[in-house]
Amino acid sequence: MAQFVSFLLFVVSLIAFAPLCFSAKHNNGYLFPEFYDHSCPKAQQIVKSVVAKAVAKEARMAASLLRLHFHDCFVKGCDASLLLDSSGSIISEKRSNPNRNSARGFEVLDDIKSALEKECPHTVSCADILALAARDSTVLTGGPSWEVPLGRRDSRGASLSGSNNNIPAPNNTFQTILTKFKLQGLDIVDLVALSGSHTIGNSRCTSFRQRLYNQSGNGQPDLTLDQSYAAQLRTRCPRSGGDQTLFFLDFVSTTKFDNSYFKLLLASKGLLNSDQVLVTKSKESLDLVKKYAAHNELFLPQFAKSMVKMGNISPLTGSRGEIRKNCRKINS
């Protein structure tokens, strides 16, 4: 039996770094990885090159680009609505609570779009750029690769209220977070696997301060947080001030995409409340955390699979939406 389990894990490890391919059918057409093979054959290469330069310049950018795709897809679907600046009747999603002073990497997407417009004008959507940049960021930090289904088009509007309401918040309850995922067609496996993206990136003091000083409104810290870790955090995240001070979400392997995030959760060292509730509020999610903490080779392919699933949330295809010339504004 032990030999069989070892063999099974070996097979899974081979799959972990192999590109995964999925195609998704929608009412108005398909998303498929070969979408630009004829219209813009160098598209993926261009995205990868610009992302690689940006991440080489600043390692944190990988997590920032990955997060943009997530924050885009949870509002109106994966349609690049997040990239629109305010103008005319559009109120930018960049102003929402989850994005204000926090979402970043927009200039990198401008650079990608500019390079693609030179190579093949009016062809590659900003929504597809977000999906590709998220995959490339994951790979560059040592995570899995996958084939990105392509063919999304860009929205001609944004939703500030959708951004405020749909994106899970650091202090949401487990049930609220799971409900927000289920509303997007994602399940508890997707929730736990995608939370694993917190193996890279940072969070601001303002996002977890309540855990250090006043978790339940009674002036007491969160007892589900390791107390020596909490004391360490308090030295740089005081009761007031320092809102924008950054902390690593995974202080063990800060820029490497691996399963150490899950090991930290089991040690009660998840930085955000939304991280720690994965082990304290649900037996099912706790079991998944244990599985991924024990086996990186199980976490990585599931992350890739869940990213493809997330990237398929309500895309605009066919004649819906447009291909924006500039990701920050709709075509005139």
XYZ file of C-alpha atoms in Angstrom, residues 73-318:
246
model
C -12.942 38.199 -12.217
C -14.982 38.484 -8.997
C -16.699 41.634 -10.322
C -18.852 41.208 -13.456
C -16.635 38.332 -14.612
C -13.138 38.335 -16.178
C -13.665 41.392 -18.396
C -10.911 43.864 -17.379
C -13.511 46.175 -15.779
C -10.990 46.719 -12.957
C -8.547 48.408 -15.341
C -10.901 51.242 -16.308
C -10.150 54.668 -14.835
C -13.058 56.927 -13.868
C -14.411 58.947 -16.798
C -17.833 60.029 -18.009
C -20.381 57.694 -16.421
C -17.713 55.195 -15.301
C -16.734 55.139 -11.629
C -13.533 53.127 -11.385
C -13.348 49.906 -9.362
C -9.882 51.116 -8.348
C -11.710 53.322 -5.797
C -13.331 50.376 -3.973
C -12.276 49.314 -0.467
C -10.457 46.149 -1.665
C -8.501 48.110 -4.310
C -7.919 51.634 -2.986
C -4.254 52.187 -1.948
C -3.762 48.481 -2.550
C -4.324 47.267 -6.130
C -1.180 47.900 -8.175
C 0.627 46.832 -11.341
C -1.503 48.870 -13.730
C 1.582 50.401 -15.399
C 2.891 46.901 -16.215
C -0.393 46.136 -17.976
C -0.102 49.447 -19.862
C 3.358 48.356 -21.048
C 2.052 44.960 -22.176
C -0.881 46.532 -23.997
C 1.370 49.069 -25.702
C 3.731 46.309 -26.940
C 0.796 44.221 -28.189
C -0.798 47.169 -29.986
C 2.471 47.665 -31.885
C 2.703 43.982 -32.791
C -0.962 43.355 -33.684
C -3.246 46.374 -33.264
C -6.747 45.980 -31.867
C -6.400 42.212 -31.378
C -5.549 41.130 -27.817
C -8.001 42.041 -25.057
C -7.006 43.538 -21.710
C -8.985 40.727 -20.020
C -6.775 38.122 -21.704
C -3.660 40.110 -20.775
C -4.727 39.903 -17.102
C -5.225 36.128 -17.351
C -1.848 35.578 -19.044
C 0.023 37.916 -16.666
C -1.412 36.006 -13.681
C -0.190 32.682 -15.084
C 3.254 34.072 -15.988
C 3.632 35.637 -12.522
C 2.877 32.264 -10.922
C 5.433 30.458 -13.097
C 8.123 33.103 -12.524
C 7.878 32.595 -8.761
C 8.218 28.810 -9.020
C 4.548 27.880 -9.252
C 2.768 25.643 -11.777
C 2.042 26.481 -15.395
C -1.227 25.978 -17.267
C -2.598 26.709 -20.690
C -4.763 29.812 -20.441
C -8.055 29.625 -22.355
C -8.242 32.873 -24.377
C -10.781 34.879 -26.320
C -12.211 37.150 -23.621
C -13.319 40.632 -24.613
C -13.271 43.815 -22.537
C -16.236 45.368 -20.763
C -17.464 48.870 -21.515
C -18.316 49.554 -17.880
C -17.227 49.028 -14.278
C -19.006 48.244 -11.012
C -17.801 50.006 -7.875
C -20.538 48.363 -5.776
C -19.669 44.925 -7.206
C -16.046 45.479 -6.270
C -16.989 46.525 -2.728
C -19.407 43.623 -2.216
C -18.105 40.625 -4.189
C -14.417 40.476 -3.307
C -13.738 38.567 -0.062
C -12.425 40.876 2.683
C -9.680 40.025 5.207
C -12.129 40.217 8.125
C -15.022 38.312 6.509
C -16.291 35.178 8.259
C -15.497 31.815 6.690
C -19.127 31.389 5.623
C -19.202 34.827 3.954
C -16.021 34.072 2.021
C -17.299 30.656 0.910
C -20.602 32.204 -0.188
C -18.737 34.817 -2.270
C -16.811 32.012 -3.980
C -19.944 29.916 -4.576
C -21.695 32.905 -6.175
C -18.896 32.825 -8.788
C -19.304 29.076 -9.392
C -16.258 28.197 -7.276
C -16.298 25.605 -4.483
C -14.452 25.017 -1.211
C -11.562 23.266 -3.001
C -11.114 26.345 -5.206
C -11.322 28.598 -2.130
C -8.531 26.788 -0.287
C -6.326 26.298 -3.366
C -6.668 29.912 -4.550
C -6.003 31.199 -1.013
C -2.634 29.488 -1.513
C -1.678 32.413 -3.761
C -0.885 34.110 -0.422
C 2.361 32.132 -0.522
C 3.659 35.281 -2.274
C 2.865 38.928 -1.712
C 2.242 41.325 1.141
C -0.580 42.720 3.213
C -0.952 46.095 4.890
C -1.149 46.612 8.657
C -4.675 48.018 8.231
C -5.854 44.648 6.835
C -5.103 42.642 9.977
C -4.749 45.210 12.820
C -8.045 44.129 14.414
C -6.554 40.648 15.026
C -3.788 42.178 17.127
C -5.907 44.430 19.328
C -9.672 44.040 18.991
C -10.774 40.934 17.094
C -14.282 40.613 18.532
C -14.923 44.233 19.483
C -13.995 43.516 23.128
C -10.508 45.036 23.059
C -8.922 41.563 23.024
C -6.526 40.124 20.414
C -7.424 37.120 18.260
C -6.572 33.996 20.243
C -6.380 31.903 17.049
C -3.179 33.824 16.186
C 0.088 32.448 17.591
C 0.833 34.847 20.447
C 4.598 35.192 19.895
C 3.917 35.943 16.220
C 1.251 38.465 17.271
C 3.742 40.201 19.586
C 6.212 40.426 16.712
C 3.543 41.933 14.421
C 2.545 44.509 17.061
C 6.058 46.003 17.009
C 5.460 47.221 13.432
C 1.654 47.479 13.355
C 0.617 49.742 16.254
C -2.936 50.479 17.405
C -2.960 53.557 15.228
C -0.699 54.777 12.441
C 1.383 52.740 10.014
C -1.685 51.658 8.041
C 0.314 51.120 4.851
C 3.225 49.213 6.438
C 3.694 45.977 4.503
C 4.045 42.471 5.936
C 4.732 39.228 4.098
C 1.701 36.943 3.898
C 4.114 33.991 3.996
C 7.281 34.958 5.892
C 8.934 31.560 5.324
C 9.383 31.684 1.540
C 8.425 35.266 0.768
C 8.800 35.237 -3.027
C 8.604 31.496 -3.779
C 5.342 29.921 -4.870
C 5.020 26.835 -2.667
C 2.925 25.275 0.092
C 4.600 26.973 3.096
C 1.513 29.221 3.409
C -0.525 26.158 4.427
C 2.125 25.063 6.945
C 1.925 28.518 8.540
C -1.867 28.221 8.850
C -1.446 24.958 10.761
C 1.007 26.747 13.073
C -1.606 29.512 13.713
C 0.531 32.003 11.788
C -1.833 32.991 9.012
C -1.551 36.774 8.753
C -5.128 37.600 7.737
C -8.273 36.465 9.499
C -9.486 35.220 6.072
C -6.420 32.940 5.985
C -6.681 31.552 9.513
C -10.411 30.745 9.322
C -9.529 28.065 6.736
C -8.293 25.936 9.653
C -10.500 27.128 12.521
C -14.010 27.270 11.047
C -14.440 24.292 8.704
C -13.393 20.658 8.991
C -13.514 20.315 5.207
C -11.215 23.253 4.570
C -8.915 22.187 7.439
C -8.517 18.772 5.762
C -7.601 20.477 2.478
C -5.081 22.747 4.240
C -3.477 19.658 5.848
C -3.344 17.890 2.487
C -1.681 20.835 0.704
C 0.688 21.483 3.632
C 1.867 17.870 3.447
C 2.058 17.609 -0.347
C 3.190 20.534 -2.505
C 2.666 18.222 -5.502
C -1.079 18.096 -4.718
C -1.426 21.837 -4.130
C 0.254 23.064 -7.340
C -1.901 21.257 -9.948
C -5.071 22.095 -7.998
C -4.072 25.765 -7.936
C -3.617 25.692 -11.725
C -6.981 23.978 -12.207
C -8.766 26.480 -9.926
C -7.116 29.419 -11.723
C -8.484 28.190 -15.056
C -11.922 27.795 -13.462
C -11.746 31.321 -12.011
C -10.592 32.723 -15.366
C -13.778 31.298 -16.898
C -16.136 33.398 -14.768
C -18.627 35.093 -17.133
C -16.245 36.183 -19.900
C -17.481 38.428 -22.695
C -17.043 36.604 -26.006
C -18.229 36.860 -29.595
